[in-house]
């Protein structure tokens, strides 16, 4: 059996999305800026996609900017608020300790450029509160950027309340909603959001295409210079097949959200209940306010990388949620941010589900993971020390 449970990393492009893309490679392949009919047909499709996406988010089409994905949207949003802030002498930014690197590394860069950054702690509840944001606000705060939902541990943040605090204080509020769009109900006006990032490939659209919503009245800052596309704010010939695929995938996700959420949440809860029975493990992330498809655990006494390789051999694609892809031995900044000690942060496993996953697949995971964890523990010197009482268990 082959089980794909790494949907937070990327998703399979749906048949609907693929079918929506194909004509724009070979039939309606014109440049939307061209005046001839093939170009104008492309332009119409582009504006139609923009209108549909704006409709789903609850904003105006002119507030939508197409980008190359979540990373670019996060960069552009933060740079936009920073540029506006700097003009007024406001150089303080509030964010959280468990943001995606697209946000954290942009903020690090801004620190070198003279900005001051406050990262809110997510240690106790694996989440933040609007009160934490309120307490961190200063006279010179120019931006609050908090993700909608965390990609590693699944916590869903109280975005509407955070947005209300920012609105009251007159501070721009950006949210990296890459894990939330298409999976959770979002309405940028009702949720008090000034800027929002989304990415096509996290909801069964293609990679390399995303959106930045910027509320009217906020002047976007260019990351690159070029032609007049996207009102001159994001130049470069539009990735029309990608945009059409993303729009179709979002139509689909929104239309089926209730059914998908019910299905995926049931699978998630079964998986969490089953894996919780493994001795000496701990669930990561908010147990209540949680993405429908996210399961994240730390298992004491094992290495997440070995676990992943053995699971892969048994047909299960998962993730450790750690930064070891870069060859670094540091555990994930998210797991450290929620207070997991290094020893157990290394033994992490993230399973991220989508509507294509089945009950049989969950049974397969539940049959395999406990076996593999036991096997790895038998070979682990750390586990031997724990069992012999030479070390103290960290987990209950
Ligand atoms: C995937 C992801 C991103 C990056 O999006 P790309 O389109 O891959 O650049 C940013 N933030 C979060 C929370 C993500 O999950």
Tab-separated table of C-alpha atoms and ligand atoms in Angstrom:
chain	number	residue	atom	x	y	z
A	1	UNK	CA	0.000	0.000	0.000
A	2	UNK	CA	1.240	3.482	-0.870
A	3	UNK	CA	0.144	6.316	1.425
A	4	UNK	CA	0.933	9.961	0.747
A	5	UNK	CA	0.692	11.820	4.061
A	6	UNK	CA	2.839	14.867	3.338
A	7	UNK	CA	0.188	17.279	2.076
A	8	UNK	CA	1.545	20.181	4.139
A	9	UNK	CA	4.713	20.000	2.013
A	10	UNK	CA	2.822	19.868	-1.247
A	11	UNK	CA	-0.298	18.299	-2.743
A	12	UNK	CA	-1.103	16.334	-5.868
A	13	UNK	CA	-2.445	18.601	-8.648
A	14	UNK	CA	-6.130	17.670	-8.966
A	15	UNK	CA	-7.664	16.535	-12.260
A	16	UNK	CA	-9.857	19.663	-12.186
A	17	UNK	CA	-6.834	21.932	-11.775
A	18	UNK	CA	-4.837	20.135	-14.468
A	19	UNK	CA	-7.748	20.264	-16.943
A	20	UNK	CA	-8.160	23.979	-16.237
A	21	UNK	CA	-4.477	24.586	-17.016
A	22	UNK	CA	-3.976	22.620	-20.234
A	23	UNK	CA	-5.709	24.937	-22.751
A	24	UNK	CA	-3.514	27.816	-21.593
A	25	UNK	CA	-0.345	26.030	-22.713
A	26	UNK	CA	-1.337	25.204	-26.267
A	27	UNK	CA	-4.542	27.005	-27.265
A	28	UNK	CA	-5.010	30.259	-25.365
A	29	UNK	CA	-1.270	30.828	-25.097
A	30	UNK	CA	-1.245	34.555	-25.817
A	31	UNK	CA	0.410	37.143	-23.632
A	32	UNK	CA	-2.338	38.966	-21.682
A	33	UNK	CA	-0.601	42.238	-22.539
A	34	UNK	CA	-0.898	41.617	-26.320
A	35	UNK	CA	-3.599	43.515	-28.164
A	36	UNK	CA	-4.528	40.713	-30.590
A	37	UNK	CA	-7.365	38.306	-29.967
A	38	UNK	CA	-5.303	35.434	-28.495
A	39	UNK	CA	-3.774	37.910	-26.063
A	40	UNK	CA	-7.128	39.401	-25.183
A	41	UNK	CA	-8.602	35.957	-24.596
A	42	UNK	CA	-5.739	35.283	-22.183
A	43	UNK	CA	-6.361	38.650	-20.513
A	44	UNK	CA	-10.040	37.812	-20.021
A	45	UNK	CA	-9.152	34.462	-18.445
A	46	UNK	CA	-6.632	36.167	-16.152
A	47	UNK	CA	-9.182	38.716	-14.947
A	48	UNK	CA	-11.817	36.013	-14.546
A	49	UNK	CA	-9.446	34.008	-12.317
A	50	UNK	CA	-8.695	37.159	-10.320
A	51	UNK	CA	-12.418	37.810	-9.783
A	52	UNK	CA	-13.102	34.245	-8.643
A	53	UNK	CA	-10.189	34.246	-6.184
A	54	UNK	CA	-11.209	37.680	-4.855
A	55	UNK	CA	-14.746	36.344	-4.397
A	56	UNK	CA	-13.476	33.403	-2.348
A	57	UNK	CA	-11.385	35.665	-0.099
A	58	UNK	CA	-14.046	38.371	0.282
A	59	UNK	CA	-12.083	41.197	-1.344
A	60	UNK	CA	-12.016	43.229	-4.571
A	61	UNK	CA	-10.253	41.833	-7.688
A	62	UNK	CA	-7.909	44.837	-7.721
A	63	UNK	CA	-6.680	43.849	-4.262
A	64	UNK	CA	-5.268	40.569	-5.667
A	65	UNK	CA	-1.642	40.359	-6.861
A	66	UNK	CA	-0.435	37.165	-8.529
A	67	UNK	CA	3.000	36.013	-7.380
A	68	UNK	CA	5.264	32.964	-7.665
A	69	UNK	CA	3.957	31.466	-4.417
A	70	UNK	CA	3.812	31.729	-0.657
A	71	UNK	CA	7.450	32.702	-0.191
A	72	UNK	CA	7.275	35.654	-2.555
A	73	UNK	CA	3.928	36.804	-1.144
A	74	UNK	CA	5.332	36.782	2.413
A	75	UNK	CA	8.415	38.737	1.313
A	76	UNK	CA	6.340	41.306	-0.582
A	77	UNK	CA	3.844	41.784	2.262
A	78	UNK	CA	6.533	42.342	4.880
A	79	UNK	CA	8.571	44.619	2.603
A	80	UNK	CA	5.425	46.630	1.844
A	81	UNK	CA	4.645	47.296	5.510
A	82	UNK	CA	8.313	47.932	6.318
A	83	UNK	CA	8.616	50.544	3.547
A	84	UNK	CA	5.461	52.340	4.716
A	85	UNK	CA	6.618	52.164	8.340
A	86	UNK	CA	10.106	53.469	7.612
A	87	UNK	CA	8.619	56.551	5.961
A	88	UNK	CA	6.902	57.411	9.253
A	89	UNK	CA	9.872	56.439	11.415
A	90	UNK	CA	8.089	53.273	12.564
A	91	UNK	CA	10.522	50.378	12.614
A	92	UNK	CA	9.023	47.790	14.981
A	93	UNK	CA	7.466	44.527	13.764
A	94	UNK	CA	5.584	41.872	15.750
A	95	UNK	CA	5.508	38.234	14.669
A	96	UNK	CA	5.586	34.765	16.243
A	97	UNK	CA	8.408	32.344	16.982
A	98	UNK	CA	6.891	29.569	14.835
A	99	UNK	CA	6.440	31.354	11.498
A	100	UNK	CA	7.607	29.844	8.211
A	101	UNK	CA	11.168	30.737	7.188
A	102	UNK	CA	9.770	32.920	4.385
A	103	UNK	CA	8.630	35.248	7.179
A	104	UNK	CA	11.371	34.694	9.769
A	105	UNK	CA	14.260	35.108	7.336
A	106	UNK	CA	12.722	38.261	5.831
A	107	UNK	CA	12.416	39.667	9.343
A	108	UNK	CA	16.060	38.732	10.091
A	109	UNK	CA	17.087	40.689	7.016
A	110	UNK	CA	15.040	43.688	8.138
A	111	UNK	CA	16.720	43.581	11.547
A	112	UNK	CA	20.019	44.092	9.755
A	113	UNK	CA	18.411	47.067	8.022
A	114	UNK	CA	17.533	48.698	11.343
A	115	UNK	CA	14.119	47.251	12.179
A	116	UNK	CA	13.302	45.793	15.578
A	117	UNK	CA	11.383	42.518	15.716
A	118	UNK	CA	9.384	41.051	18.608
A	119	UNK	CA	8.669	37.318	18.230
A	120	UNK	CA	5.747	36.244	20.414
A	121	UNK	CA	6.246	33.071	22.445
A	122	UNK	CA	4.227	29.985	21.540
A	123	UNK	CA	5.678	27.879	24.315
A	124	UNK	CA	2.732	27.174	26.578
A	125	UNK	CA	-0.296	26.582	24.391
A	126	UNK	CA	1.461	26.008	21.049
A	127	UNK	CA	-0.471	29.056	19.941
A	128	UNK	CA	-0.691	32.790	20.568
A	129	UNK	CA	-3.467	35.023	21.859
A	130	UNK	CA	-4.687	38.430	20.713
A	131	UNK	CA	-3.725	39.713	24.184
A	132	UNK	CA	-0.082	38.808	23.527
A	133	UNK	CA	-0.242	40.924	20.376
A	134	UNK	CA	-1.907	43.808	22.234
A	135	UNK	CA	0.766	43.734	24.939
A	136	UNK	CA	3.579	43.808	22.363
A	137	UNK	CA	2.235	46.793	20.383
A	138	UNK	CA	4.286	49.972	20.530
A	139	UNK	CA	3.980	53.511	19.192
A	140	UNK	CA	6.459	52.591	16.465
A	141	UNK	CA	4.931	49.234	15.435
A	142	UNK	CA	4.385	49.199	11.669
A	143	UNK	CA	3.365	45.555	11.138
A	144	UNK	CA	1.941	42.506	12.854
A	145	UNK	CA	2.554	39.325	10.834
A	146	UNK	CA	1.125	36.089	12.243
A	147	UNK	CA	0.442	32.922	10.290
A	148	UNK	CA	-3.146	31.694	9.948
A	149	UNK	CA	-2.175	28.099	10.697
A	150	UNK	CA	1.177	26.480	11.418
A	151	UNK	CA	2.588	24.152	8.761
A	152	UNK	CA	4.431	21.816	11.154
A	153	UNK	CA	2.195	21.437	14.204
A	154	UNK	CA	-1.182	22.513	12.806
A	155	UNK	CA	-2.127	25.177	15.366
A	156	UNK	CA	-4.782	27.564	14.015
A	157	UNK	CA	-4.272	31.095	15.327
A	158	UNK	CA	-7.057	33.445	16.526
A	159	UNK	CA	-6.627	35.564	13.396
A	160	UNK	CA	-9.894	37.514	13.592
A	161	UNK	CA	-9.143	38.628	17.170
A	162	UNK	CA	-5.532	39.510	16.311
A	163	UNK	CA	-6.804	41.469	13.304
A	164	UNK	CA	-9.263	43.368	15.504
A	165	UNK	CA	-6.464	44.381	17.897
A	166	UNK	CA	-4.374	45.631	14.951
A	167	UNK	CA	-7.290	47.478	13.399
A	168	UNK	CA	-7.982	49.278	16.680
A	169	UNK	CA	-4.320	50.269	16.953
A	170	UNK	CA	-4.084	51.302	13.279
A	171	UNK	CA	-1.308	48.780	12.594
A	172	UNK	CA	-1.101	46.753	9.358
A	173	UNK	CA	-1.908	43.053	9.850
A	174	UNK	CA	-0.491	40.426	7.493
A	175	UNK	CA	-1.199	36.703	7.714
A	176	UNK	CA	0.655	33.845	6.008
A	177	UNK	CA	-2.447	31.788	5.237
A	178	UNK	CA	-0.663	29.268	3.007
A	179	UNK	CA	-1.760	26.305	5.143
A	180	UNK	CA	-5.261	27.676	5.707
A	181	UNK	CA	-6.601	28.800	2.337
A	182	UNK	CA	-8.827	26.119	0.834
A	183	UNK	CA	-8.926	24.284	4.175
A	184	UNK	CA	-10.504	26.767	6.600
A	185	UNK	CA	-13.171	29.457	6.078
A	186	UNK	CA	-11.495	32.824	5.463
A	187	UNK	CA	-12.972	36.234	4.715
A	188	UNK	CA	-10.358	38.983	4.713
A	189	UNK	CA	-12.765	41.797	5.590
A	190	UNK	CA	-14.609	39.932	8.377
A	191	UNK	CA	-11.281	38.591	9.673
A	192	UNK	CA	-9.718	42.096	9.789
A	193	UNK	CA	-6.844	41.077	7.482
A	194	UNK	CA	-4.903	43.790	5.603
A	195	UNK	CA	-2.566	41.451	3.703
A	196	UNK	CA	-2.761	37.688	3.107
A	197	UNK	CA	-0.395	35.206	1.429
A	198	UNK	CA	-1.564	32.015	-0.259
A	199	UNK	CA	0.040	29.375	-2.456
A	200	UNK	CA	-1.563	27.202	-5.151
A	201	UNK	CA	0.259	23.959	-4.392
A	202	UNK	CA	-1.074	23.605	-0.843
A	203	UNK	CA	-4.637	23.010	-2.059
A	204	UNK	CA	-4.143	20.783	-5.110
A	205	UNK	CA	-3.172	23.548	-7.510
A	206	UNK	CA	0.213	23.773	-9.224
A	207	UNK	CA	3.526	24.920	-7.695
A	208	UNK	CA	5.172	28.243	-8.440
A	209	UNK	CA	2.023	30.337	-8.283
A	210	UNK	CA	0.411	32.218	-5.433
A	211	UNK	CA	-1.430	35.358	-4.410
A	212	UNK	CA	-0.828	38.326	-2.194
A	213	UNK	CA	-3.991	40.130	-1.146
A	214	UNK	CA	-3.271	43.742	-0.228
A	215	UNK	CA	-6.103	45.881	1.100
A	216	UNK	CA	-6.880	48.969	-0.971
A	217	UNK	CA	-5.175	51.986	0.526
A	218	UNK	CA	-1.931	50.150	1.237
A	219	UNK	CA	0.645	50.907	-1.476
A	220	UNK	CA	2.481	47.688	-2.407
A	221	UNK	CA	6.291	47.719	-2.484
A	222	UNK	CA	7.926	46.154	-5.533
A	223	UNK	CA	10.391	43.317	-4.940
A	224	UNK	CA	11.413	43.475	-8.615
A	225	UNK	CA	11.158	46.064	-11.368
A	226	UNK	CA	9.855	45.512	-14.870
A	227	UNK	CA	6.744	45.990	-17.001
A	228	UNK	CA	3.240	46.996	-16.107
A	229	UNK	CA	1.813	43.618	-15.071
A	230	UNK	CA	-0.119	43.461	-11.766
A	231	UNK	CA	-0.500	47.282	-11.831
A	232	UNK	CA	3.286	47.528	-12.154
A	233	UNK	CA	3.733	46.142	-8.647
A	234	UNK	CA	4.660	42.591	-9.652
A	235	UNK	CA	6.063	42.763	-13.174
A	236	UNK	CA	6.765	39.767	-15.433
A	237	UNK	CA	4.558	37.957	-17.961
A	238	UNK	CA	1.779	36.245	-16.036
A	239	UNK	CA	1.936	32.481	-15.385
A	240	UNK	CA	-1.519	32.039	-16.865
A	241	UNK	CA	-1.705	28.201	-16.861
A	242	UNK	CA	-0.606	28.236	-13.216
A	243	UNK	CA	-3.075	30.958	-12.301
A	244	UNK	CA	-5.954	29.104	-14.027
A	245	UNK	CA	-5.009	25.867	-12.245
A	246	UNK	CA	-4.809	27.624	-8.892
A	247	UNK	CA	-8.194	29.331	-9.412
A	248	UNK	CA	-9.840	26.020	-10.366
A	249	UNK	CA	-8.277	24.250	-7.372
A	250	UNK	CA	-9.542	26.985	-5.066
A	251	UNK	CA	-13.066	26.834	-6.572
A	252	UNK	CA	-12.997	23.113	-5.824
A	253	UNK	CA	-11.601	23.439	-2.316
A	254	UNK	CA	-14.172	26.065	-1.334
A	255	UNK	CA	-17.113	24.188	-2.871
A	256	UNK	CA	-16.190	20.956	-1.050
A	257	UNK	CA	-14.766	22.402	2.152
A	258	UNK	CA	-17.443	21.119	4.540
A	259	UNK	CA	-17.344	17.558	3.223
A	260	UNK	CA	-13.537	17.494	3.034
A	261	UNK	CA	-13.172	18.913	6.551
A	262	UNK	CA	-15.520	16.298	8.006
A	263	UNK	CA	-13.688	13.448	6.257
A	264	UNK	CA	-10.142	14.643	6.978
A	265	UNK	CA	-10.874	15.594	10.603
A	266	UNK	CA	-12.235	12.103	11.292
A	267	UNK	CA	-9.085	10.523	9.822
A	268	UNK	CA	-6.873	12.912	11.799
A	269	UNK	CA	-8.604	12.179	15.094
A	270	UNK	CA	-8.403	8.433	14.530
A	271	UNK	CA	-4.691	8.748	13.782
A	272	UNK	CA	-4.028	10.943	16.829
A	273	UNK	CA	-5.957	8.579	19.109
A	274	UNK	CA	-4.107	5.540	17.750
A	275	UNK	CA	-0.590	7.006	17.830
A	276	UNK	CA	-1.155	8.425	21.336
A	277	UNK	CA	-1.158	4.825	22.601
A	278	UNK	CA	2.552	4.490	21.789
A	279	UNK	CA	4.417	4.854	25.102
A	280	UNK	CA	6.498	7.981	25.660
A	281	UNK	CA	5.221	10.163	22.870
A	282	UNK	CA	3.705	13.638	22.887
A	283	UNK	CA	1.331	15.462	20.535
A	284	UNK	CA	2.620	18.758	19.132
A	285	UNK	CA	0.356	21.702	18.369
A	286	UNK	CA	-2.941	23.022	19.629
A	287	UNK	CA	-5.146	19.996	20.411
A	288	UNK	CA	-8.370	21.948	19.746
A	289	UNK	CA	-7.683	24.767	17.280
A	290	UNK	CA	-5.954	22.557	14.769
A	291	UNK	CA	-5.787	22.127	10.985
A	292	UNK	CA	-8.121	19.315	9.876
A	293	UNK	CA	-5.265	17.322	8.294
A	294	UNK	CA	-2.397	17.799	10.766
A	295	UNK	CA	-0.936	15.075	12.992
A	296	UNK	CA	2.388	15.884	14.708
A	297	UNK	CA	4.128	13.823	17.392
A	298	UNK	CA	7.500	13.553	19.083
A	299	UNK	CA	8.615	10.047	20.046
A	300	UNK	CA	11.229	9.810	22.760
A	301	UNK	CA	14.438	7.870	22.135
A	302	UNK	CA	14.436	7.818	18.314
A	303	UNK	CA	15.617	9.896	15.363
A	304	UNK	CA	12.932	11.309	13.082
A	305	UNK	CA	15.065	10.764	9.979
A	306	UNK	CA	15.427	7.011	10.568
A	307	UNK	CA	11.703	6.818	11.233
A	308	UNK	CA	10.956	8.536	7.907
A	309	UNK	CA	13.221	6.223	5.923
A	310	UNK	CA	11.685	3.084	7.430
A	311	UNK	CA	8.167	4.433	6.909
A	312	UNK	CA	9.030	5.195	3.290
A	313	UNK	CA	10.178	1.590	2.867
A	314	UNK	CA	6.705	0.551	4.064
A	315	UNK	CA	5.014	2.857	1.540
A	316	UNK	CA	4.280	5.786	3.847
A	317	UNK	CA	5.408	9.282	2.790
A	318	UNK	CA	5.625	11.542	5.837
A	319	UNK	CA	7.818	14.341	7.168
A	320	UNK	CA	9.815	14.904	10.315
A	321	UNK	CA	8.981	18.584	10.341
A	322	UNK	CA	12.643	19.193	11.035
A	323	UNK	CA	15.160	21.344	9.201
A	324	UNK	CA	17.477	18.435	8.438
A	325	UNK	CA	16.859	18.770	4.717
A	326	UNK	CA	19.590	21.374	4.702
A	327	UNK	CA	22.000	18.872	6.248
A	328	UNK	CA	21.862	20.752	9.514
A	329	UNK	CA	21.554	18.786	12.726
A	330	UNK	CA	19.424	21.448	14.372
A	331	UNK	CA	15.906	20.322	15.136
A	332	UNK	CA	12.944	22.277	13.784
A	333	UNK	CA	12.659	25.866	15.050
A	334	UNK	CA	8.933	25.257	15.502
A	335	UNK	CA	9.429	22.319	17.890
A	336	UNK	CA	12.040	24.283	19.834
A	337	UNK	CA	9.671	27.277	19.915
A	338	UNK	CA	6.970	25.205	21.615
A	339	UNK	CA	9.548	24.195	24.211
A	340	UNK	CA	10.429	20.674	23.083
A	341	UNK	CA	13.936	19.825	24.303
A	342	UNK	CA	16.439	18.884	21.568
A	343	UNK	CA	16.352	15.208	22.610
A	344	UNK	CA	12.717	14.738	21.718
A	345	UNK	CA	12.453	17.410	18.999
A	346	UNK	CA	14.711	15.108	16.950
A	347	UNK	CA	12.154	12.304	17.191
A	348	UNK	CA	9.370	14.120	15.377
A	349	UNK	CA	6.846	12.864	12.858
A	350	UNK	CA	4.355	14.935	10.857
A	351	UNK	CA	1.571	13.249	8.920
A	352	UNK	CA	-0.479	15.726	6.902
A	353	UNK	CA	-3.663	14.381	5.333
A	354	UNK	CA	-5.957	15.466	2.517
A	355	UNK	CA	-9.395	14.457	1.250
A	356	UNK	CA	-7.869	11.725	-0.960
A	357	UNK	CA	-6.658	9.759	2.081
A	358	UNK	CA	-8.801	6.787	3.107
A	359	UNK	CA	-9.684	4.954	6.283
A	360	UNK	CA	-7.678	1.930	5.056
A	361	UNK	CA	-4.604	4.136	4.719
A	362	UNK	CA	-5.002	5.307	8.318
A	363	UNK	CA	-5.234	1.660	9.425
A	364	UNK	CA	-2.005	0.958	7.522
A	365	UNK	CA	-0.224	3.885	9.218
A	366	UNK	CA	-1.527	2.738	12.600
A	367	UNK	CA	-0.231	-0.769	11.966
A	368	UNK	CA	3.211	0.353	10.779
A	369	UNK	CA	4.244	3.347	12.946
A	370	UNK	CA	4.146	1.587	16.366
A	371	UNK	CA	6.190	-1.333	14.942
A	372	UNK	CA	8.813	0.955	13.443
A	373	UNK	CA	9.071	3.083	16.597
A	374	UNK	CA	9.567	-0.071	18.674
A	375	UNK	CA	12.186	-1.392	16.243
A	376	UNK	CA	14.157	1.875	16.318
A	377	UNK	CA	13.967	2.092	20.102
A	378	UNK	CA	15.413	-1.416	20.429
A	379	UNK	CA	18.481	-0.232	18.525
A	380	UNK	CA	18.766	3.121	20.308
A	381	UNK	CA	21.435	3.582	23.004
A	382	UNK	CA	19.421	6.507	24.380
A	383	UNK	CA	16.370	4.291	24.779
A	384	UNK	CA	18.445	1.616	26.544
A	385	UNK	CA	19.636	4.264	29.037
A	386	UNK	CA	16.074	5.432	29.569
A	387	UNK	CA	14.860	1.896	30.211
A	388	UNK	CA	17.776	1.175	32.517
A	389	UNK	CA	16.931	4.307	34.514
A	390	UNK	CA	20.265	5.944	33.649
A	391	UNK	CA	18.344	8.841	32.075
A	392	UNK	CA	15.037	10.448	32.941
A	393	UNK	CA	12.116	10.277	30.502
A	394	UNK	CA	11.007	13.701	29.285
A	395	UNK	CA	7.629	12.512	28.033
A	396	UNK	CA	4.949	11.016	30.272
B	1	LIG	C1	4.533	26.114	1.922
B	1	LIG	C2	4.502	27.312	2.799
B	1	LIG	C3	5.071	28.526	2.395
B	1	LIG	C4	5.850	28.665	1.099
B	1	LIG	O1	5.022	28.617	-0.013
B	1	LIG	P1	5.702	28.352	-1.465
B	1	LIG	O2	4.584	28.528	-2.414
B	1	LIG	O3	6.209	26.953	-1.418
B	1	LIG	O4	6.771	29.359	-1.637
B	1	LIG	C5	4.963	29.615	3.225
B	1	LIG	N1	4.313	29.538	4.401
B	1	LIG	C6	3.742	28.392	4.829
B	1	LIG	C7	3.018	28.382	6.118
B	1	LIG	C8	3.822	27.242	4.050
B	1	LIG	O5	3.273	26.114	4.489
